Amino acid sequence: MKGRFVRHAAAAILIVFISVCAAVAEPVSPAVLKMRHKIDTYLENTALSQSHVGIKVVSLKTGEVLYARGNKLLFHPASTLKLFTTSAALTRLGAGFRFKTTVSADSPDIADGTLHANLYLKGFADPLLTTDDLSWMAVELKARGIERVTGDLVCDETYLDNNYYGRGWMRDDFSSCHYAPIGGLTVNNNCVVVRIRPGSGAGEPPAVTLEPQIPYITIKNTAFSLITSDEQNGSTLNVIRDWHEPDNVITVTGDIAIDQPEHTFTVTLTPPTPYACRLFSDILAANKIEVAGKMRYGAVPDEYTELTSYASAPLSEIIKDINKQSTNLYSELLMKTLGAELQSPPGTAAKGIAEIKAFIKQIGMDMGSVEIADGSGVSRYNLISPDHLIGLLSAVYQSPDLREIFIESLSIAGVDGTLQFRMRSTPAEGRLKAKTGSMAGVRTIAGLTATQDGEAVVFSIMIENFVVDPGVITDIQDRILVLISSFSRNR
């Protein structure tokens, strides 16, 4: 697949380039001129007066550039960077690639229900691993007749490095599950659910519980209950993991009315391995598997016996979570897995980025003209242009091996993912498929649509440096995308 994709992709970029050059010599049709003028009027919005705007729209049928402005400039891509990570992984790892998690022992000696060895839980960067999956592995151990372990429970995260955050990430975001730590042994997105119920009376602290219950978390609860909530502001609860603290301290502040329902929040834990290890220890105990030794962290030895393993869904399914829901942790784990699989463990950002850049070079793009700092787009150090996104999407579209899988991973306008509530009841609904990106002062989108005539079109819109309501920016983008989707050469 890899060789065929590279050949198709390089040819696609060459065909688009030749077509564009040929199109320059031909007169622009009145329909295209009319659309360009309409886009120009949308971009005259005063909300963009201090902003940088980059747009490119290209016909995949003819290679004609239907619109371009600032398309060679570099922008913060935000989550549109995930298009590079997922397409590189599909090409270089294959759509059928699966992550795994294993339970092993350093001795095969099992007698009378007792494993005379240390027990090792090793993660291979599975982004989807959950409590239920760990429970399944414990049941498998029980089915093998294991009821007691004489040694330690050892948890191994060495498939990836222990640099849990990307270069250029903002530390004050670390509490949010959108910025979960990146670890080789990851479970439940490295997050816990915090449930808050009102107290029994005014002035009483609300009840705070965790799911799952992890003993090394400290709760600082200074919130209080009110008789009724402020009608304008409602609950003012705030739940964060204080990144200033060396340990996992979750702080609850604000207020909640005694007549309000339970509130839920998700908060990250760090580092990730103790969370997974403690959870697995508790699950073993719940399944009546006694571990006589202690819980510790280390690598599986060279000589080992695998007792059970769990495999994730295939990569073709996982990239749907990444591109439709824009899950940063999954993309970062995938990026580091590229480095671990194609070079050697431990997977690192440097190795993963090198593989993404090698992919960019193989499809005929200039890797020296981009800056990639992570796999998800969270870092402010990332810099790419609309041209880069157009080149990538054009290459993928021309690949018969990857086109359908990749396009199915994108959000569909008005239907699902990050586009579920955008462009509804317009010609773009159900037709336009794209990846969005957002961070403070940045809104980007790149993908494909079909015109009213059924002509396939690829687009990229990147807007940054604004302080207005982000909804105003997305509305401008949506107007442009609806216009493209309703474009007809016959009008």
Short mmCIF file of N, CA, C and O in Angstrom, two decimals, residues 264-377:
data_model
loop_
_atom_site.label_atom_id
_atom_site.label_comp_id
_atom_site.label_asym_id
_atom_site.label_seq_id
_atom_site.Cartn_x
_atom_site.Cartn_y
_atom_site.Cartn_z
N THR A 264 -21.04 16.98 36.35
CA THR A 264 -19.87 16.14 36.10
C THR A 264 -18.81 16.92 35.35
O THR A 264 -19.11 17.75 34.48
N PHE A 265 -17.57 16.65 35.71
CA PHE A 265 -16.40 17.25 35.06
C PHE A 265 -15.39 16.14 34.80
O PHE A 265 -15.37 15.12 35.51
N THR A 266 -14.56 16.31 33.78
CA THR A 266 -13.45 15.38 33.56
C THR A 266 -12.14 16.13 33.75
O THR A 266 -11.98 17.24 33.23
N VAL A 267 -11.22 15.51 34.47
CA VAL A 267 -9.96 16.16 34.83
C VAL A 267 -8.82 15.18 34.60
O VAL A 267 -8.95 13.98 34.86
N THR A 268 -7.70 15.69 34.13
CA THR A 268 -6.55 14.83 33.87
C THR A 268 -5.83 14.43 35.15
O THR A 268 -5.90 15.13 36.16
N LEU A 269 -5.11 13.31 35.06
CA LEU A 269 -4.18 12.90 36.11
C LEU A 269 -2.79 12.77 35.50
O LEU A 269 -2.65 12.43 34.32
N THR A 270 -1.78 13.03 36.29
CA THR A 270 -0.42 12.88 35.78
C THR A 270 0.51 12.47 36.92
O THR A 270 0.28 12.87 38.07
N PRO A 271 1.53 11.64 36.62
CA PRO A 271 1.77 10.97 35.35
C PRO A 271 0.73 9.89 35.10
O PRO A 271 0.05 9.45 36.03
N PRO A 272 0.63 9.40 33.87
CA PRO A 272 -0.45 8.47 33.55
C PRO A 272 -0.26 7.06 34.09
O PRO A 272 -1.24 6.40 34.43
N THR A 273 0.98 6.57 34.18
CA THR A 273 1.19 5.17 34.54
C THR A 273 0.70 4.80 35.93
O THR A 273 0.08 3.74 36.11
N PRO A 274 0.95 5.59 36.98
CA PRO A 274 0.40 5.22 38.29
C PRO A 274 -1.12 5.05 38.30
O PRO A 274 -1.65 4.21 39.03
N TYR A 275 -1.80 5.85 37.49
CA TYR A 275 -3.26 5.74 37.38
C TYR A 275 -3.63 4.37 36.85
O TYR A 275 -4.43 3.63 37.45
N ALA A 276 -3.04 3.98 35.70
CA ALA A 276 -3.36 2.69 35.10
C ALA A 276 -2.96 1.54 36.03
O ALA A 276 -3.68 0.54 36.16
N CYS A 277 -1.82 1.69 36.68
CA CYS A 277 -1.30 0.62 37.53
C CYS A 277 -2.20 0.42 38.76
O CYS A 277 -2.56 -0.70 39.12
N ARG A 278 -2.57 1.52 39.40
CA ARG A 278 -3.45 1.44 40.57
C ARG A 278 -4.81 0.85 40.17
O ARG A 278 -5.38 0.03 40.89
N LEU A 279 -5.31 1.28 39.02
CA LEU A 279 -6.60 0.79 38.57
C LEU A 279 -6.55 -0.71 38.31
O LEU A 279 -7.45 -1.46 38.72
N PHE A 280 -5.48 -1.18 37.66
CA PHE A 280 -5.35 -2.61 37.38
C PHE A 280 -5.18 -3.41 38.67
O PHE A 280 -5.72 -4.51 38.81
N SER A 281 -4.45 -2.85 39.62
CA SER A 281 -4.29 -3.50 40.92
C SER A 281 -5.65 -3.71 41.59
O SER A 281 -5.94 -4.79 42.13
N ASP A 282 -6.47 -2.68 41.57
CA ASP A 282 -7.81 -2.77 42.16
C ASP A 282 -8.68 -3.78 41.42
O ASP A 282 -9.47 -4.51 42.03
N ILE A 283 -8.53 -3.82 40.10
CA ILE A 283 -9.32 -4.75 39.29
C ILE A 283 -8.91 -6.19 39.59
O ILE A 283 -9.76 -7.10 39.69
N LEU A 284 -7.61 -6.42 39.73
CA LEU A 284 -7.15 -7.77 40.09
C LEU A 284 -7.75 -8.20 41.43
O LEU A 284 -8.23 -9.33 41.58
N ALA A 285 -7.73 -7.28 42.39
CA ALA A 285 -8.29 -7.60 43.71
C ALA A 285 -9.78 -7.89 43.62
O ALA A 285 -10.29 -8.81 44.28
N ALA A 286 -10.49 -7.10 42.79
CA ALA A 286 -11.93 -7.32 42.63
C ALA A 286 -12.22 -8.67 42.00
O ALA A 286 -13.30 -9.26 42.24
N ASN A 287 -11.28 -9.18 41.22
CA ASN A 287 -11.43 -10.50 40.60
C ASN A 287 -10.80 -11.61 41.43
O ASN A 287 -10.58 -12.72 40.95
N LYS A 288 -10.47 -11.26 42.69
CA LYS A 288 -9.91 -12.22 43.65
C LYS A 288 -8.60 -12.82 43.17
O LYS A 288 -8.34 -14.02 43.30
N ILE A 289 -7.76 -11.94 42.57
CA ILE A 289 -6.39 -12.31 42.24
C ILE A 289 -5.48 -11.53 43.18
O ILE A 289 -5.39 -10.30 43.09
N GLU A 290 -4.86 -12.22 44.10
CA GLU A 290 -4.03 -11.59 45.12
C GLU A 290 -2.61 -11.39 44.61
O GLU A 290 -1.99 -12.32 44.06
N VAL A 291 -2.08 -10.19 44.75
CA VAL A 291 -0.68 -9.89 44.42
C VAL A 291 0.05 -9.69 45.74
O VAL A 291 -0.21 -8.71 46.46
N ALA A 292 0.97 -10.59 46.05
CA ALA A 292 1.66 -10.56 47.34
C ALA A 292 2.66 -9.42 47.44
O ALA A 292 2.89 -8.88 48.53
N GLY A 293 3.27 -9.07 46.33
CA GLY A 293 4.31 -8.05 46.34
C GLY A 293 3.75 -6.64 46.24
O GLY A 293 2.56 -6.39 46.45
N LYS A 294 4.61 -5.72 45.88
CA LYS A 294 4.23 -4.32 45.81
C LYS A 294 3.91 -3.91 44.37
O LYS A 294 4.14 -4.68 43.42
N MET A 295 3.39 -2.71 44.23
CA MET A 295 3.15 -2.13 42.91
C MET A 295 4.33 -1.23 42.58
O MET A 295 4.72 -0.37 43.37
N ARG A 296 4.93 -1.43 41.40
CA ARG A 296 6.07 -0.61 41.00
C ARG A 296 6.08 -0.44 39.49
O ARG A 296 5.23 -0.99 38.78
N TYR A 297 7.06 0.32 39.00
CA TYR A 297 7.14 0.64 37.58
C TYR A 297 8.49 0.20 37.04
O TYR A 297 9.53 0.38 37.67
N GLY A 298 8.47 -0.40 35.85
CA GLY A 298 9.70 -0.89 35.23
C GLY A 298 9.40 -1.55 33.91
O GLY A 298 8.24 -1.59 33.46
N ALA A 299 10.44 -2.09 33.27
CA ALA A 299 10.31 -2.68 31.94
C ALA A 299 10.16 -4.20 32.03
O ALA A 299 10.72 -4.84 32.91
N VAL A 300 9.39 -4.75 31.11
CA VAL A 300 9.30 -6.20 30.99
C VAL A 300 10.68 -6.74 30.63
O VAL A 300 11.35 -6.21 29.75
N PRO A 301 11.16 -7.78 31.30
CA PRO A 301 12.49 -8.30 31.01
C PRO A 301 12.55 -8.95 29.63
O PRO A 301 11.52 -9.22 29.00
N ASP A 302 13.77 -9.22 29.17
CA ASP A 302 13.95 -9.83 27.85
C ASP A 302 13.32 -11.22 27.79
O ASP A 302 12.80 -11.63 26.76
N GLU A 303 13.40 -11.95 28.89
CA GLU A 303 12.79 -13.27 28.95
C GLU A 303 11.47 -13.16 29.70
O GLU A 303 11.43 -12.82 30.88
N TYR A 304 10.37 -13.44 29.00
CA TYR A 304 9.06 -13.30 29.64
C TYR A 304 8.07 -14.27 29.00
O TYR A 304 8.31 -14.80 27.90
N THR A 305 6.96 -14.48 29.69
CA THR A 305 5.86 -15.30 29.18
C THR A 305 4.61 -14.42 29.10
O THR A 305 4.17 -13.88 30.11
N GLU A 306 4.08 -14.27 27.90
CA GLU A 306 2.86 -13.48 27.75
C GLU A 306 1.67 -14.29 28.21
O GLU A 306 1.45 -15.42 27.75
N LEU A 307 0.89 -13.74 29.12
CA LEU A 307 -0.27 -14.43 29.67
C LEU A 307 -1.56 -14.07 28.96
O LEU A 307 -2.44 -14.90 28.76
N THR A 308 -1.70 -12.81 28.56
CA THR A 308 -2.87 -12.37 27.81
C THR A 308 -2.55 -11.03 27.15
O THR A 308 -1.62 -10.34 27.57
N SER A 309 -3.31 -10.70 26.15
CA SER A 309 -3.12 -9.40 25.49
C SER A 309 -4.46 -8.91 24.97
O SER A 309 -5.36 -9.71 24.69
N TYR A 310 -4.54 -7.61 24.85
CA TYR A 310 -5.76 -6.98 24.35
C TYR A 310 -5.40 -6.12 23.15
O TYR A 310 -4.42 -5.36 23.19
N ALA A 311 -6.16 -6.25 22.06
CA ALA A 311 -5.90 -5.48 20.84
C ALA A 311 -6.99 -4.45 20.63
O ALA A 311 -8.18 -4.72 20.86
N SER A 312 -6.59 -3.28 20.19
CA SER A 312 -7.54 -2.19 19.96
C SER A 312 -8.31 -2.40 18.67
O SER A 312 -8.04 -3.33 17.90
N ALA A 313 -9.24 -1.51 18.41
CA ALA A 313 -9.87 -1.44 17.10
C ALA A 313 -8.80 -1.08 16.07
O ALA A 313 -7.74 -0.56 16.41
N PRO A 314 -9.04 -1.37 14.77
CA PRO A 314 -8.04 -1.03 13.75
C PRO A 314 -7.87 0.47 13.59
O PRO A 314 -8.76 1.26 13.93
N LEU A 315 -6.74 0.85 13.06
CA LEU A 315 -6.43 2.27 12.87
C LEU A 315 -7.48 2.97 12.02
O LEU A 315 -7.79 4.14 12.25
N SER A 316 -8.07 2.26 11.06
CA SER A 316 -9.10 2.87 10.21
C SER A 316 -10.28 3.38 11.02
O SER A 316 -10.96 4.33 10.62
N GLU A 317 -10.55 2.75 12.18
CA GLU A 317 -11.62 3.21 13.06
C GLU A 317 -11.13 4.29 14.02
O GLU A 317 -11.85 5.24 14.33
N ILE A 318 -9.90 4.13 14.51
CA ILE A 318 -9.37 5.08 15.48
C ILE A 318 -9.23 6.47 14.89
O ILE A 318 -9.46 7.48 15.57
N ILE A 319 -8.85 6.56 13.61
CA ILE A 319 -8.69 7.90 13.02
C ILE A 319 -10.02 8.63 12.91
O ILE A 319 -10.05 9.86 12.78
N LYS A 320 -11.14 7.91 12.98
CA LYS A 320 -12.43 8.59 13.02
C LYS A 320 -12.58 9.37 14.32
O LYS A 320 -13.09 10.50 14.33
N ASP A 321 -12.14 8.77 15.43
CA ASP A 321 -12.15 9.50 16.70
C ASP A 321 -11.23 10.71 16.63
O ASP A 321 -11.55 11.78 17.15
N ILE A 322 -10.09 10.54 16.00
CA ILE A 322 -9.11 11.64 15.93
C ILE A 322 -9.64 12.78 15.08
O ILE A 322 -9.62 13.95 15.50
N ASN A 323 -10.13 12.49 13.89
CA ASN A 323 -10.51 13.55 12.96
C ASN A 323 -11.92 14.08 13.18
O ASN A 323 -12.17 15.27 13.01
N LYS A 324 -12.85 13.22 13.55
CA LYS A 324 -14.22 13.71 13.79
C LYS A 324 -14.34 14.42 15.13
O LYS A 324 -14.95 15.49 15.23
N GLN A 325 -13.77 13.83 16.18
CA GLN A 325 -13.89 14.40 17.53
C GLN A 325 -12.69 15.26 17.91
O GLN A 325 -12.70 15.91 18.95
N SER A 326 -11.64 15.22 17.11
CA SER A 326 -10.44 16.03 17.33
C SER A 326 -9.80 15.73 18.68
O SER A 326 -9.45 16.64 19.44
N THR A 327 -9.60 14.45 18.97
CA THR A 327 -9.04 14.03 20.25
C THR A 327 -7.53 14.18 20.23
O THR A 327 -6.82 13.43 19.55
N ASN A 328 -7.03 15.13 21.00
CA ASN A 328 -5.60 15.44 20.97
C ASN A 328 -4.74 14.28 21.45
O ASN A 328 -3.70 13.97 20.85
N LEU A 329 -5.13 13.64 22.55
CA LEU A 329 -4.33 12.55 23.10
C LEU A 329 -4.14 11.43 22.08
O LEU A 329 -3.03 10.92 21.91
N TYR A 330 -5.20 11.05 21.39
CA TYR A 330 -5.10 9.97 20.41
C TYR A 330 -4.10 10.31 19.31
O TYR A 330 -3.32 9.46 18.87
N SER A 331 -4.14 11.55 18.87
CA SER A 331 -3.24 11.97 17.80
C SER A 331 -1.79 11.97 18.27
O SER A 331 -0.88 11.58 17.52
N GLU A 332 -1.56 12.41 19.50
CA GLU A 332 -0.20 12.42 20.03
C GLU A 332 0.34 11.00 20.21
O GLU A 332 1.51 10.71 19.90
N LEU A 333 -0.51 10.10 20.71
CA LEU A 333 -0.08 8.71 20.85
C LEU A 333 0.22 8.09 19.48
O LEU A 333 1.18 7.33 19.33
N LEU A 334 -0.58 8.43 18.49
CA LEU A 334 -0.36 7.91 17.15
C LEU A 334 0.96 8.44 16.58
O LEU A 334 1.72 7.69 15.96
N MET A 335 1.23 9.71 16.79
CA MET A 335 2.46 10.30 16.29
C MET A 335 3.69 9.61 16.91
O MET A 335 4.63 9.24 16.21
N LYS A 336 3.68 9.40 18.22
CA LYS A 336 4.82 8.75 18.87
C LYS A 336 4.91 7.27 18.48
O LYS A 336 6.01 6.71 18.41
N THR A 337 3.76 6.65 18.22
CA THR A 337 3.76 5.26 17.77
C THR A 337 4.44 5.12 16.42
O THR A 337 5.13 4.12 16.15
N LEU A 338 4.25 6.09 15.55
CA LEU A 338 4.98 6.09 14.28
C LEU A 338 6.49 5.98 14.52
O LEU A 338 7.18 5.20 13.85
N GLY A 339 6.99 6.74 15.49
CA GLY A 339 8.41 6.68 15.80
C GLY A 339 8.82 5.34 16.38
O GLY A 339 9.87 4.79 16.02
N ALA A 340 7.98 4.80 17.28
CA ALA A 340 8.32 3.52 17.91
C ALA A 340 8.29 2.38 16.91
O ALA A 340 9.17 1.50 16.92
N GLU A 341 7.30 2.35 16.02
CA GLU A 341 7.14 1.25 15.09
C GLU A 341 8.11 1.31 13.92
O GLU A 341 8.63 0.29 13.48
N LEU A 342 8.35 2.50 13.41
CA LEU A 342 9.17 2.63 12.20
C LEU A 342 10.64 2.89 12.50
O LEU A 342 11.49 2.72 11.63
N GLN A 343 10.94 3.31 13.71
CA GLN A 343 12.34 3.44 14.13
C GLN A 343 12.59 2.44 15.25
O GLN A 343 12.94 1.30 14.99
N SER A 344 12.38 2.84 16.48
CA SER A 344 12.56 1.92 17.60
C SER A 344 11.96 2.53 18.85
O SER A 344 11.90 3.76 18.97
N PRO A 345 11.51 1.67 19.78
CA PRO A 345 11.05 2.22 21.06
C PRO A 345 12.23 2.80 21.83
O PRO A 345 13.37 2.33 21.65
N PRO A 346 12.04 3.78 22.67
CA PRO A 346 10.74 4.39 22.93
C PRO A 346 10.33 5.37 21.84
O PRO A 346 11.17 6.07 21.27
N GLY A 347 9.05 5.41 21.55
CA GLY A 347 8.55 6.40 20.62
C GLY A 347 8.65 7.79 21.23
O GLY A 347 8.32 8.00 22.39
N THR A 348 9.13 8.74 20.45
CA THR A 348 9.29 10.11 20.90
C THR A 348 8.66 11.05 19.89
O THR A 348 8.37 10.67 18.75
N ALA A 349 8.47 12.29 20.30
CA ALA A 349 7.94 13.29 19.38
C ALA A 349 8.90 13.49 18.21
O ALA A 349 8.48 13.59 17.06
N ALA A 350 10.19 13.52 18.50
CA ALA A 350 11.17 13.75 17.44
C ALA A 350 11.11 12.64 16.39
O ALA A 350 11.15 12.90 15.18
N LYS A 351 11.02 11.40 16.85
CA LYS A 351 10.95 10.28 15.90
C LYS A 351 9.65 10.32 15.10
O LYS A 351 9.64 10.11 13.89
N GLY A 352 8.54 10.58 15.79
CA GLY A 352 7.25 10.62 15.11
C GLY A 352 7.17 11.74 14.10
O GLY A 352 6.67 11.54 12.98
N ILE A 353 7.65 12.91 14.46
CA ILE A 353 7.63 14.04 13.54
C ILE A 353 8.51 13.77 12.34
O ILE A 353 8.17 14.14 11.21
N ALA A 354 9.64 13.11 12.57
CA ALA A 354 10.53 12.75 11.45
C ALA A 354 9.80 11.85 10.46
O ALA A 354 9.96 11.99 9.23
N GLU A 355 8.98 10.93 10.95
CA GLU A 355 8.23 10.05 10.06
C GLU A 355 7.13 10.81 9.32
O GLU A 355 6.86 10.54 8.15
N ILE A 356 6.49 11.76 9.98
CA ILE A 356 5.47 12.57 9.31
C ILE A 356 6.12 13.42 8.22
O ILE A 356 5.60 13.54 7.10
N LYS A 357 7.28 13.99 8.53
CA LYS A 357 7.97 14.81 7.52
C LYS A 357 8.48 13.96 6.36
O LYS A 357 8.48 14.41 5.21
N ALA A 358 8.89 12.72 6.65
CA ALA A 358 9.30 11.82 5.57
C ALA A 358 8.12 11.53 4.65
O ALA A 358 8.27 11.48 3.42
N PHE A 359 6.95 11.36 5.23
CA PHE A 359 5.74 11.15 4.44
C PHE A 359 5.43 12.37 3.59
O PHE A 359 5.11 12.26 2.40
N ILE A 360 5.56 13.57 4.17
CA ILE A 360 5.32 14.81 3.43
C ILE A 360 6.26 14.90 2.23
O ILE A 360 5.86 15.26 1.12
N LYS A 361 7.52 14.55 2.46
CA LYS A 361 8.50 14.59 1.38
C LYS A 361 8.16 13.58 0.29
O LYS A 361 8.28 13.87 -0.90
N GLN A 362 7.71 12.38 0.69
CA GLN A 362 7.42 11.32 -0.27
C GLN A 362 6.25 11.68 -1.19
O GLN A 362 6.20 11.20 -2.32
N ILE A 363 5.33 12.50 -0.72
CA ILE A 363 4.21 12.87 -1.60
C ILE A 363 4.52 14.14 -2.39
O ILE A 363 3.63 14.72 -3.00
N GLY A 364 5.79 14.55 -2.35
CA GLY A 364 6.22 15.62 -3.22
C GLY A 364 6.12 17.01 -2.67
O GLY A 364 6.23 17.99 -3.42
N MET A 365 5.95 17.15 -1.35
CA MET A 365 5.85 18.47 -0.74
C MET A 365 7.17 18.85 -0.07
O MET A 365 7.95 17.98 0.32
N ASP A 366 7.41 20.14 0.05
CA ASP A 366 8.64 20.65 0.64
C ASP A 366 8.53 20.60 2.16
O ASP A 366 7.85 21.42 2.77
N MET A 367 9.20 19.62 2.78
CA MET A 367 9.11 19.49 4.23
C MET A 367 9.84 20.61 4.95
O MET A 367 9.59 20.87 6.13
N GLY A 368 10.74 21.30 4.24
CA GLY A 368 11.48 22.41 4.87
C GLY A 368 10.64 23.66 5.03
O GLY A 368 11.06 24.60 5.71
N SER A 369 9.45 23.69 4.42
CA SER A 369 8.63 24.89 4.48
C SER A 369 7.53 24.79 5.55
O SER A 369 6.64 25.63 5.60
N VAL A 370 7.57 23.74 6.39
CA VAL A 370 6.60 23.58 7.46
C VAL A 370 7.32 23.44 8.79
O VAL A 370 8.50 23.06 8.83
N GLU A 371 6.63 23.76 9.86
CA GLU A 371 7.15 23.52 11.20
C GLU A 371 6.13 22.68 11.94
O GLU A 371 5.00 23.10 12.15
N ILE A 372 6.54 21.48 12.34
CA ILE A 372 5.67 20.57 13.06
C ILE A 372 6.28 20.31 14.43
O ILE A 372 7.42 19.83 14.53
N ALA A 373 5.54 20.63 15.49
CA ALA A 373 6.05 20.51 16.85
C ALA A 373 5.38 19.40 17.64
O ALA A 373 5.89 18.97 18.66
N ASP A 374 4.19 18.96 17.20
CA ASP A 374 3.49 17.88 17.89
C ASP A 374 2.61 17.15 16.88
O ASP A 374 2.69 17.40 15.68
N GLY A 375 1.78 16.24 17.37
CA GLY A 375 0.96 15.46 16.45
C GLY A 375 -0.49 15.89 16.37
O GLY A 375 -1.24 15.41 15.54
N SER A 376 -0.88 16.84 17.25
CA SER A 376 -2.29 17.20 17.35
C SER A 376 -2.62 18.61 16.91
O SER A 376 -3.77 18.92 16.63
N GLY A 377 -1.62 19.51 16.92
CA GLY A 377 -1.88 20.91 16.59
C GLY A 377 -2.04 21.79 17.81
O GLY A 377 -2.33 22.98 17.67
#
